[in-house]
Coordinates of C-alpha atoms in Angstrom, one line a residue:
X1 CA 172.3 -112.7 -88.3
X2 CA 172.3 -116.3 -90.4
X3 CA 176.1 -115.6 -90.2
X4 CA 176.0 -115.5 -86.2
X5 CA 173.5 -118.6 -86.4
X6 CA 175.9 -120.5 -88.1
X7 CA 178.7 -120.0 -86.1
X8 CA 176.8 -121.1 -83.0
X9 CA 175.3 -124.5 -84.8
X10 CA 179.0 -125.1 -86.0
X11 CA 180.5 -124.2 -82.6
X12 CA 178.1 -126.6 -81.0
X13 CA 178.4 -129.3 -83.1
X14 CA 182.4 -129.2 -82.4
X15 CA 181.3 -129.5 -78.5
X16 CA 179.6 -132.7 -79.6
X17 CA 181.9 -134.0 -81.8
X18 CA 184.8 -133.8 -79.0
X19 CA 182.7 -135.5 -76.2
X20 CA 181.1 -138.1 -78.8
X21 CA 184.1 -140.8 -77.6
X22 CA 184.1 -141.5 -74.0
X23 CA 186.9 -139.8 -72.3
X24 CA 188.8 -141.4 -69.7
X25 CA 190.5 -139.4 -66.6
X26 CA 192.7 -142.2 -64.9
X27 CA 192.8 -142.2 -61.2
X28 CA 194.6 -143.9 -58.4
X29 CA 193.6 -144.4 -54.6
X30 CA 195.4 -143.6 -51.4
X31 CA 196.1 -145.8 -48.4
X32 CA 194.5 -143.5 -46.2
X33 CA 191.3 -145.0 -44.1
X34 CA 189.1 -143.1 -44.1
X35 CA 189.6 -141.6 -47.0
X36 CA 190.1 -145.4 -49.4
X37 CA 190.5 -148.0 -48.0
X38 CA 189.4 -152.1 -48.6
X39 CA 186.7 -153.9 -46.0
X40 CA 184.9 -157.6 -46.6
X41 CA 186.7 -157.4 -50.0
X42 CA 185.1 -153.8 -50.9
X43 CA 186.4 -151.0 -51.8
X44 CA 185.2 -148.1 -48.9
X45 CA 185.3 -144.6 -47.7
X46 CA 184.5 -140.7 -48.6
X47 CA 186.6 -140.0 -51.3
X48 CA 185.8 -143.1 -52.8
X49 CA 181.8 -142.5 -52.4
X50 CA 182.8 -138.8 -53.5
X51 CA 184.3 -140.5 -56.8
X52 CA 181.2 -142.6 -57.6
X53 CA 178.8 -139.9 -57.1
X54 CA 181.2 -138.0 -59.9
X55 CA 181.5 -140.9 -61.9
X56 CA 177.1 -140.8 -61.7
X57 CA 177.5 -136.8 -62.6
X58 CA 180.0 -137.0 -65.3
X59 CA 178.2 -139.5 -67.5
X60 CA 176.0 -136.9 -68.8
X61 CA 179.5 -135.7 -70.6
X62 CA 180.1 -138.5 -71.5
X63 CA 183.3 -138.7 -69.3
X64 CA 184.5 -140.9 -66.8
X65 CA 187.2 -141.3 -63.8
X66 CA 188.4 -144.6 -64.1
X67 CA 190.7 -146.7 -60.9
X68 CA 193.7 -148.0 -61.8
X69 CA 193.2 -150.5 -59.4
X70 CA 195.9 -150.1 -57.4
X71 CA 196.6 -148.0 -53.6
X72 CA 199.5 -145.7 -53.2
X73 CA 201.4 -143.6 -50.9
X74 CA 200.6 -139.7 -51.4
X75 CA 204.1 -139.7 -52.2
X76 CA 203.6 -141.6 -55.6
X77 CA 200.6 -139.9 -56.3
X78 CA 201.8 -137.2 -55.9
X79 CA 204.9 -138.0 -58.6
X80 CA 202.4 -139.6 -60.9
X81 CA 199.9 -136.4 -60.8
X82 CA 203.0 -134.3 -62.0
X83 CA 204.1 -136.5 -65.0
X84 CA 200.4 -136.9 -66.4
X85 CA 200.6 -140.4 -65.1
X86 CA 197.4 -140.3 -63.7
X87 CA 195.2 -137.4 -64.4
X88 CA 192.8 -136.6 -61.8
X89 CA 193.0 -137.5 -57.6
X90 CA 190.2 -137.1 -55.3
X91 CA 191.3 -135.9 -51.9
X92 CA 194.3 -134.2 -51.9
X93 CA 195.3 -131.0 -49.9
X94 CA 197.0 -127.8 -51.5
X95 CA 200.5 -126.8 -50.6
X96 CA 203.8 -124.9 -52.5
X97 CA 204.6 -127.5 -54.1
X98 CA 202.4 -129.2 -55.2
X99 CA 200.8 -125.6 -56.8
X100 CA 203.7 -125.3 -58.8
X101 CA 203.3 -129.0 -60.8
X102 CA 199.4 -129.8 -60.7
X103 CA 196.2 -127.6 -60.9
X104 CA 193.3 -128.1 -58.3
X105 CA 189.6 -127.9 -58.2
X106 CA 188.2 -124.4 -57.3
X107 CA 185.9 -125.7 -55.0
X108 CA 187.2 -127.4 -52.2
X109 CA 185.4 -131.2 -50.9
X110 CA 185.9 -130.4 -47.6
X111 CA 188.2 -129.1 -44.5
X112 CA 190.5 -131.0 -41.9
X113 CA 192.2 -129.3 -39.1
X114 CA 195.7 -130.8 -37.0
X115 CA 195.1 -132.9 -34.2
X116 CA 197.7 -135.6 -32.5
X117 CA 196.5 -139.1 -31.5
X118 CA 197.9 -140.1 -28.3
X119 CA 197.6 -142.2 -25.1
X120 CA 195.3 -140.8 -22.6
X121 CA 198.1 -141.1 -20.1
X122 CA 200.2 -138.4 -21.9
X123 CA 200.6 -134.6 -21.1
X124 CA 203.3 -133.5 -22.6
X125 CA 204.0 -130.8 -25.5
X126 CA 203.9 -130.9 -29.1
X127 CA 207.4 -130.3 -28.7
X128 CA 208.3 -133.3 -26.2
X129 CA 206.2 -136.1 -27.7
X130 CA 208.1 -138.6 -29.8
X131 CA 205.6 -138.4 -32.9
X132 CA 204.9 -140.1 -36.0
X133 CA 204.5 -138.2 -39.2
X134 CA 203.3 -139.4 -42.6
X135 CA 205.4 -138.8 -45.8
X136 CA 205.2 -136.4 -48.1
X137 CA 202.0 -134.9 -46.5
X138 CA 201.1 -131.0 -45.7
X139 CA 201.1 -132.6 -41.8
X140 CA 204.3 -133.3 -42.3
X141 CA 205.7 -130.4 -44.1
X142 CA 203.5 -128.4 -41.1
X143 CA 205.0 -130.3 -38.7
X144 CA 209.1 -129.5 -39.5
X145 CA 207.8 -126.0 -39.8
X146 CA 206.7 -125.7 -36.5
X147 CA 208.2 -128.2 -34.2
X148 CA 211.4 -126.8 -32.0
X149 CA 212.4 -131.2 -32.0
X150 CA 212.3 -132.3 -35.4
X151 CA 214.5 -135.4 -34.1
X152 CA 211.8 -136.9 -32.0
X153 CA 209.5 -136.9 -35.4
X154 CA 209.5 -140.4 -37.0
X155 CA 208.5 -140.5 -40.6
X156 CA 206.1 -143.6 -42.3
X157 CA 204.8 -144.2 -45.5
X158 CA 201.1 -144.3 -44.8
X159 CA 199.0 -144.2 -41.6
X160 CA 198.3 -147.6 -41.3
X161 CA 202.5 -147.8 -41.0
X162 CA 202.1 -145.0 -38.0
X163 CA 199.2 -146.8 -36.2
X164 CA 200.8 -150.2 -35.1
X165 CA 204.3 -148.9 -33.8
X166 CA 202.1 -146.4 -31.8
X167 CA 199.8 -149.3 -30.4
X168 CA 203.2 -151.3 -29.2
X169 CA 204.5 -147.9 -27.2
X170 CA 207.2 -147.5 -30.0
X171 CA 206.3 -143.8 -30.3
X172 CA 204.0 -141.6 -28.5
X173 CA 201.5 -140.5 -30.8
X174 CA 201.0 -139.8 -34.3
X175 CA 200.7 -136.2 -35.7
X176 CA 197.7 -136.0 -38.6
X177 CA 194.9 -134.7 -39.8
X178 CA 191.7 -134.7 -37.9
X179 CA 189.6 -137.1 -40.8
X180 CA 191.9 -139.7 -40.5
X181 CA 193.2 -139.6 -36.8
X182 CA 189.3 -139.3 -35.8
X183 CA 188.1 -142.4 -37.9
X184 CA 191.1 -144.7 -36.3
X185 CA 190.2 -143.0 -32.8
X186 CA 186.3 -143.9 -33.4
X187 CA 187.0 -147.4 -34.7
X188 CA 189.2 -149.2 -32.0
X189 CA 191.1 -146.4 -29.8
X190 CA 189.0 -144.4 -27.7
X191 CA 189.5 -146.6 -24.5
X192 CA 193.5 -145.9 -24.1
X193 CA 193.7 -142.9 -26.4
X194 CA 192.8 -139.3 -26.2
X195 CA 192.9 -137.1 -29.4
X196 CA 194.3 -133.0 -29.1
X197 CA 193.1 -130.4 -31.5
X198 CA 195.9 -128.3 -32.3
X199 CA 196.1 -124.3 -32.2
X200 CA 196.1 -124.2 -36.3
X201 CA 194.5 -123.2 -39.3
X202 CA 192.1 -125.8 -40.9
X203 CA 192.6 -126.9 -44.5
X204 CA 191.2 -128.1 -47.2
X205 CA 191.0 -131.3 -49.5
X206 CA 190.4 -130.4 -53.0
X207 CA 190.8 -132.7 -56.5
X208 CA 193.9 -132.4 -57.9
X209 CA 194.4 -132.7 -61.9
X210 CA 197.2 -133.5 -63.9
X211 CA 198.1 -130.1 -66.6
X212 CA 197.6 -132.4 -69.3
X213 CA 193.8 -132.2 -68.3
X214 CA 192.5 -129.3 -70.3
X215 CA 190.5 -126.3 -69.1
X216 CA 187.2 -127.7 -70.6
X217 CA 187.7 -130.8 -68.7
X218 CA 188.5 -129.0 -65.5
X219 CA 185.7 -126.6 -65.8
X220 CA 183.3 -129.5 -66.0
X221 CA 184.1 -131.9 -63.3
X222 CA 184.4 -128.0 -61.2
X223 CA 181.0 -128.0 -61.6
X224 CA 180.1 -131.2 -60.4
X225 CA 182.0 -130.9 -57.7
X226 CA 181.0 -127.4 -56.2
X227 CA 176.9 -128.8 -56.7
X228 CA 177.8 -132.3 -54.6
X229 CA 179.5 -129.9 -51.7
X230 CA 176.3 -127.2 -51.8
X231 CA 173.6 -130.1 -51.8
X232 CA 174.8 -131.7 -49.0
X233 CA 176.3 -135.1 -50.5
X234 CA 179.8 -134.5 -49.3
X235 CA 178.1 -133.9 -45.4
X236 CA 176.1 -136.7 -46.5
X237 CA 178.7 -139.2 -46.5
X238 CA 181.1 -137.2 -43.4
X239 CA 177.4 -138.1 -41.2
X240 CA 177.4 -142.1 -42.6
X241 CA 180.9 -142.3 -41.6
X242 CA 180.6 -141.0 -38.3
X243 CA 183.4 -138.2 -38.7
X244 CA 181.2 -135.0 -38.9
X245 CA 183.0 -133.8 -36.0
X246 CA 186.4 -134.4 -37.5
X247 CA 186.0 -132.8 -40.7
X248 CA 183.5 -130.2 -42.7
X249 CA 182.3 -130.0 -46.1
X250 CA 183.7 -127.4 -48.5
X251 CA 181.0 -124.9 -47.5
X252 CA 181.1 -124.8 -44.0
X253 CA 182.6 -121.5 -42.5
X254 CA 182.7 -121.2 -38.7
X255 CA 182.3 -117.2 -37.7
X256 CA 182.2 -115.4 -34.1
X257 CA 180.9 -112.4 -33.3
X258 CA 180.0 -110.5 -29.8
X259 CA 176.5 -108.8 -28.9
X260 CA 176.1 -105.7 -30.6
X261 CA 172.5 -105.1 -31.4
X262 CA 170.8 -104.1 -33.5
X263 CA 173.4 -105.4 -36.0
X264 CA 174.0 -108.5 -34.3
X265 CA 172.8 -110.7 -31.0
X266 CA 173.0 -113.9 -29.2
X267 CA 169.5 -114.4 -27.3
X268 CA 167.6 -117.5 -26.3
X269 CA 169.9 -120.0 -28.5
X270 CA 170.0 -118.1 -31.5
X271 CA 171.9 -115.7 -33.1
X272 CA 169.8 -112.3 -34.2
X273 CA 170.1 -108.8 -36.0
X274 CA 170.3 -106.8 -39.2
X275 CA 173.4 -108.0 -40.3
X276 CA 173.6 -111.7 -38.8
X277 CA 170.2 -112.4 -41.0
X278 CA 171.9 -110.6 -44.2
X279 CA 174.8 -112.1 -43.9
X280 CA 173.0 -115.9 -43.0
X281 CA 170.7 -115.3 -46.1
X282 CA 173.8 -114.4 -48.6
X283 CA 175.6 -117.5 -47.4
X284 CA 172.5 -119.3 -48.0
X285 CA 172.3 -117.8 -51.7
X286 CA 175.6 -118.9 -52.1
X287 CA 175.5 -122.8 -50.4
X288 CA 177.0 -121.8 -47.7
X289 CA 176.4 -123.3 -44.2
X290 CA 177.4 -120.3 -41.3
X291 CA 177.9 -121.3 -37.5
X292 CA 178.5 -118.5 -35.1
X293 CA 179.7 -118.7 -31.6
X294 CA 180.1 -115.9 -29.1
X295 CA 183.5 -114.7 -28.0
X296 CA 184.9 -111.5 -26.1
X297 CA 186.0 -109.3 -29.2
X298 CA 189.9 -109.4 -28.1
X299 CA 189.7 -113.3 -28.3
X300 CA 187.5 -112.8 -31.8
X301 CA 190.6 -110.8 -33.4
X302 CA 193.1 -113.4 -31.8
X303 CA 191.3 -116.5 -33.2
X304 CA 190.7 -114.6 -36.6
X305 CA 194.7 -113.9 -36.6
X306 CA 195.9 -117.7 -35.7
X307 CA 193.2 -119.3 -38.8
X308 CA 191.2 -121.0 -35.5
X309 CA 187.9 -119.3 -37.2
X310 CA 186.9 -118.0 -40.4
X311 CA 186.3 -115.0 -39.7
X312 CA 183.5 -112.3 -38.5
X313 CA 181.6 -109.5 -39.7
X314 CA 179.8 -105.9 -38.6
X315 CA 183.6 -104.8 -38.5
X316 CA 185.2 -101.4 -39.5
X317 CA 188.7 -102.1 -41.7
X318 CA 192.0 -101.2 -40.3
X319 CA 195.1 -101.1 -41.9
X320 CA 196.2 -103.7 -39.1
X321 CA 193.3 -105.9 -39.1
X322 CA 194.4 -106.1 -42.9
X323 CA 197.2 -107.8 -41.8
X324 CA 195.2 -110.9 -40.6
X325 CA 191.8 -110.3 -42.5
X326 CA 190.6 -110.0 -46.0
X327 CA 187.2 -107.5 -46.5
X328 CA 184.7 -107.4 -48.4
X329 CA 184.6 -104.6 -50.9
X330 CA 180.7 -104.6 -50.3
X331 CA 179.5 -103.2 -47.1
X332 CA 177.3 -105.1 -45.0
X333 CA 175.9 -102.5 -43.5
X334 CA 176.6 -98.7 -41.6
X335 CA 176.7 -97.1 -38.3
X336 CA 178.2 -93.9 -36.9
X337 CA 180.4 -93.2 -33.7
X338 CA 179.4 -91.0 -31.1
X339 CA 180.0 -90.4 -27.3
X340 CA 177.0 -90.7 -24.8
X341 CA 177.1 -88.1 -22.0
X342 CA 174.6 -86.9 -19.2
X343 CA 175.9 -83.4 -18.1
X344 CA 174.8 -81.0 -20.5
X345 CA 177.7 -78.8 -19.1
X346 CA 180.4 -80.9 -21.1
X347 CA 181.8 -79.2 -24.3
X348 CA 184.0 -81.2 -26.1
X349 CA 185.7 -77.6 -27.4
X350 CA 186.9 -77.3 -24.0
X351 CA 189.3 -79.2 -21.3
X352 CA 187.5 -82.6 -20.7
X353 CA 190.8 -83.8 -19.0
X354 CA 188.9 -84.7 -16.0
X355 CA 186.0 -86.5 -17.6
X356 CA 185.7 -90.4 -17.2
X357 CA 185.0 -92.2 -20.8
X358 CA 184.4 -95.8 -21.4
X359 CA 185.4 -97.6 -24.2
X360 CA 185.9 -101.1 -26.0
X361 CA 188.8 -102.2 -26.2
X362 CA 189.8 -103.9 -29.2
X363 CA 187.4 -101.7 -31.3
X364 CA 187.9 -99.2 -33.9
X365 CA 186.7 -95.4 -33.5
X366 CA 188.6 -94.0 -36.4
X367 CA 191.7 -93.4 -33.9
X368 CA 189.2 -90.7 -32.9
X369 CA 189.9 -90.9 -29.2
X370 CA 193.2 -89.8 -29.3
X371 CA 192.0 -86.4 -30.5
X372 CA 190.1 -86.0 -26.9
X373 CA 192.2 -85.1 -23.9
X374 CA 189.8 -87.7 -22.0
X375 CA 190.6 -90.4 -18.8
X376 CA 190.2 -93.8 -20.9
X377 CA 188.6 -96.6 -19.2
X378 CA 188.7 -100.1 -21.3
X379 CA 185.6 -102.6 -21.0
X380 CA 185.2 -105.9 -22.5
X381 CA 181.8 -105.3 -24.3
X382 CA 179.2 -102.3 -24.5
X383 CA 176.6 -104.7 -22.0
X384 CA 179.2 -103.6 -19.3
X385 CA 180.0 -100.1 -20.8
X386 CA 176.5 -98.9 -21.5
X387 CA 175.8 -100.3 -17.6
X388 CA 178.8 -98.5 -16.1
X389 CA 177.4 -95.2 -18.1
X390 CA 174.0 -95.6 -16.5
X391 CA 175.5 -96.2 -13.3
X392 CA 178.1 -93.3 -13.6
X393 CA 180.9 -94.8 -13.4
X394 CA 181.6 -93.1 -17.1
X395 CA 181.1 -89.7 -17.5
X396 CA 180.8 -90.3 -21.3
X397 CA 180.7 -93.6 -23.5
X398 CA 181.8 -94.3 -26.8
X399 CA 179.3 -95.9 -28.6
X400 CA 177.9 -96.9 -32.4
X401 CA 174.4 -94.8 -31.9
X402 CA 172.4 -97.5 -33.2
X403 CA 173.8 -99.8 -30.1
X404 CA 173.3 -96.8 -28.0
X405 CA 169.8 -95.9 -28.7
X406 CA 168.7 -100.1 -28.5
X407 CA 170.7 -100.6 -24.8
X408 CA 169.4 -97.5 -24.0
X409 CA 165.7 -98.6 -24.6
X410 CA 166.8 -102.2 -23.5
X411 CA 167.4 -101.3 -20.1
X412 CA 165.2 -98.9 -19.5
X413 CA 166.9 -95.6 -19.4
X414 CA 164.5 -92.7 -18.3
X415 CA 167.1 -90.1 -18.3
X416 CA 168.3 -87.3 -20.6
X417 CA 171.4 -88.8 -23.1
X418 CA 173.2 -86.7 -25.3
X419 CA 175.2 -87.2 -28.8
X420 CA 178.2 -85.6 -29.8
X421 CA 179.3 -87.4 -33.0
X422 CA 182.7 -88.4 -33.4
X423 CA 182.7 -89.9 -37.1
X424 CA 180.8 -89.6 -40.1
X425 CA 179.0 -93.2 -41.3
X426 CA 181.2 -96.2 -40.6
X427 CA 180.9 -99.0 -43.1
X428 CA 180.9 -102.4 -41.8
X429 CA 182.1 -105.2 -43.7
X430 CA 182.5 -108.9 -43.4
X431 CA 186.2 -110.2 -43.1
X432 CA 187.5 -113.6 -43.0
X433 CA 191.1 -114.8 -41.9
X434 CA 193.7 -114.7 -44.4
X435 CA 194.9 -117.9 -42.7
X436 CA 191.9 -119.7 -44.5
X437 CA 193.4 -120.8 -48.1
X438 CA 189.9 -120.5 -49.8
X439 CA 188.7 -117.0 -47.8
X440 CA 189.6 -115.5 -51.0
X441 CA 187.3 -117.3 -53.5
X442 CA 184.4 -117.1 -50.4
X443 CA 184.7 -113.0 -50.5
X444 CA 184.2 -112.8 -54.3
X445 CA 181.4 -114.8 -54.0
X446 CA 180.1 -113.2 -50.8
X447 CA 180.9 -109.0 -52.4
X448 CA 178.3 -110.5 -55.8
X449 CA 175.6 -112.0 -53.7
X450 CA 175.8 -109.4 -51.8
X451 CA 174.9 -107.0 -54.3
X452 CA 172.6 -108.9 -56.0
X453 CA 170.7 -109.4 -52.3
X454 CA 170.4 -105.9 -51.6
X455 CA 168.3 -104.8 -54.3
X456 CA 166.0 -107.3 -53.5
X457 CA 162.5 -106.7 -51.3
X458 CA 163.8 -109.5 -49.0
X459 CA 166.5 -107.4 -48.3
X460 CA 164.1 -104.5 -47.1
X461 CA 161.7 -106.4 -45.6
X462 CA 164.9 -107.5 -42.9
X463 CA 165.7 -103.8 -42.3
X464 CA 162.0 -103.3 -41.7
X465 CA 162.2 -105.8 -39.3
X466 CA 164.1 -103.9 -37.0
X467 CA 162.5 -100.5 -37.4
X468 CA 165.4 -99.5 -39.8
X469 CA 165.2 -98.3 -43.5
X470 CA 167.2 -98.5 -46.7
X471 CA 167.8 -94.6 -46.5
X472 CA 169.2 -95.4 -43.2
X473 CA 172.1 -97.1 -44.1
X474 CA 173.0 -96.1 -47.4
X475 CA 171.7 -92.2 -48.0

């Protein structure tokens, strides 16, 4: 045991003997408004407030990020990140290459999507617009992957290079991220300009480190980092700015979901159910900030596919939706298929050929339909389904029986329903686009919490709520 002790003392006291002399992470800055950029002889912006509230964090460690007093193309930084020149750089966004010659925070500061800045007198295509594009940036690389014209794409150094030839009609707009194109946009162009969000996954800035940094090092300013994004600095400064609207803090994930109660429901401006307030309060363990907006499922699975949201939960896994979505290995919560039928007379044993059946159509039943001989009839959501079922214009409905037996109550059915199962308990997961660079990180976070939350009294307490039980779901 005194053995053990000293190892620990001597351990310690090598900690504190390495971060006795100050150490010194050398940065650089960007010309990129809004990012750095110089007003009334002051140095400005987010990642500049992000590095002072580091510098404030890291002095505890006796470590600071110090400016070499000079702006720079991303181009440069770039080069001077790879060759140790400079070791750390706040604000910089992941792509191949740059993976291959510098490491990056874990947590991200926060996400940008693509958006052109054009007049307001312009309605062409992304393919017809003579566009600037700015060096050595993942808009650009994006751009020349995309773009069917890559002569009508002009290249400059910086944005502030881009900005004047578009103001004197030398090109037609300028092809960016949203941070940036918003900030010029809210500053001095709104009146002959109009901004377009473009079809595309958002992504991420992160800090980027030089390999000579070590691990330690890395680990540490990680820290810092990931606790400025969850306590709300980093939205902070996006609000002071004005740019909320153009870009998100690092734990911001945008979800959509349809009605589907009692797992999940949009009623009276709000967003209700077993699973939406599990899921909200595992986010909220985490430092996470959730929005959810309602879509038709179809158009949920489409958005999921192209990166336009995050993702969405309650869902079955698929080996296609695999393709597009990463799962939790934790379930969120369970159901089980079934149809819904009024004649007593039906036998699912024998011809049902000319029997009427309602279903969703983008949802997953197991590829249990096919093994009915049944007329299918595709609806948009189980509001219309369940109503054409009561109004007979389905024989039989395919339904979760959980949704079943609340629509059923909901609206009042008086008449005798019957339930042939057609699965054994479905687990529902959450899953988030694989279009989203950090949806991997935010699921092994999400599957721990997760488990963690369950086995709380909190957790019961919500499945209480809705007249459901533990044993429910899980025995």
């Amino acid at each position: 045991m005194k053995k053990k002790v000293y190892v620990l003392i001597v351990f310690f006291l090598a900690v504190i003997m390495v971060f006795s002399d100050k150490i010194i992470l050398k940065t650089t800055f960007q010309i990129a408004p809004p990012k750095y950029y110089i007003e009334d002889n002051e140095v400005k912006g987010i990642c500049y407030e992000i590095y002072e509230e580091l510098n404030k964090r890291l002095e505890k460690y006796n470590i600071e990020i110090q400016w070499d007093g000079k702006f720079k193309n991303m181009t440069y930084i770039t080069e001077e990140l790879s060759k140790g020149f400079i070791d750390i750089f706040i604000g910089i966004a992941k792509n191949d290459y740059r993976e291959n010659i510098m490491n990056f925070s874990d947590f991200p500061l926060y996400s940008v999507t693509y958006m052109i800045l054009t007049n307001k007198d312009f309605n062409k295509s992304l393919n017809e617009l003579k566009l600037g594009v700015i060096k050595g940036t993942k808009t650009e690389q994006l751009f020349f992957e995309v773009t069917k014209n890559k002569n009508k794409a002009i290249e400059f150094e910086n944005i502030e290079e881009a900005i004047n030839p578009y103001l004197k009609n030398k090109i037609e707009g300028v092809f960016y991220n949203s941070l940036t194109l918003g900030y010029y946009y809210n500053k001095s162009l709104k009146k002959i300009s109009k901004i377009v969000n473009m079809p595309m996954p958002k992504y991420y800035h992160y800090i980027g480190f030089s390999r000579k940094v070590s691990e330690d090092i890395k680990n540490i300013v990680d820290k810092e980092i990931k606790e400025i994004v969850i306590n709300g600095t980093v939205e902070k400064i996006l609000e002071k700015y004005g740019l909320k609207e153009f870009a998100k803090p690092g734990n911001y994930l945008k979800l959509a979901n349809v009605d589907w109660p009692p797992y999940e429901w949009y009623e009276n401006g709000e967003w209700k159910g077993i699973d939406t307030e599990v899921l909200k309060r595992v986010f909220e363990n985490m430092g996470f900030k959730v929005d959810i907006i309602y879509l038709n499922w179809l158009r949920v699975l489409d958005y999921i596919k192209k990166g336009m949201i995050d993702g969405t939960f309650s869902l079955s896994v698929t080996d296609e939706r695999r393709k597009y979505m990463l799962f939790s290995e934790e379930p969120l919560s369970t159901g089980a298929d079934v149809f819904i039928y009024k004649n007593k007379n039906i036998n699912f044993e024998d011809d049902i050929s000319n029997y009427k059946c309602g279903y969703v159509k983008g949802f997953n039943y197991n590829n249990r339909l096919k093994d009915f001989n049944l007329q299918y009839y595709a609806v948009s959501d189980d509001i219309i389904g369940i109503k054409g079922f009561i109004n007979d214009r389905f024989d039989i409905y395919v339904i979760d029986k959980n949704v079943a037996l609340y629509y059923l109550k909901k609206f009042n059915y008086k008449g005798q329903v019957y339930f042939y199962p057609i699965s054994k308990k479905n687990m529902y997961y959450i899953g988030l686009s694989r279009k989203n660079e950090f949806s991997e990180e935010i699921i092994k976070m999400f599957n721990e919490e997760l488990k963690r939350f369950k086995k709380t009294e909190e957790y019961r307490e919500i499945l209480k709520k809705y007249n459901i039980t533990y044993e429910d779901l899980w025995q």
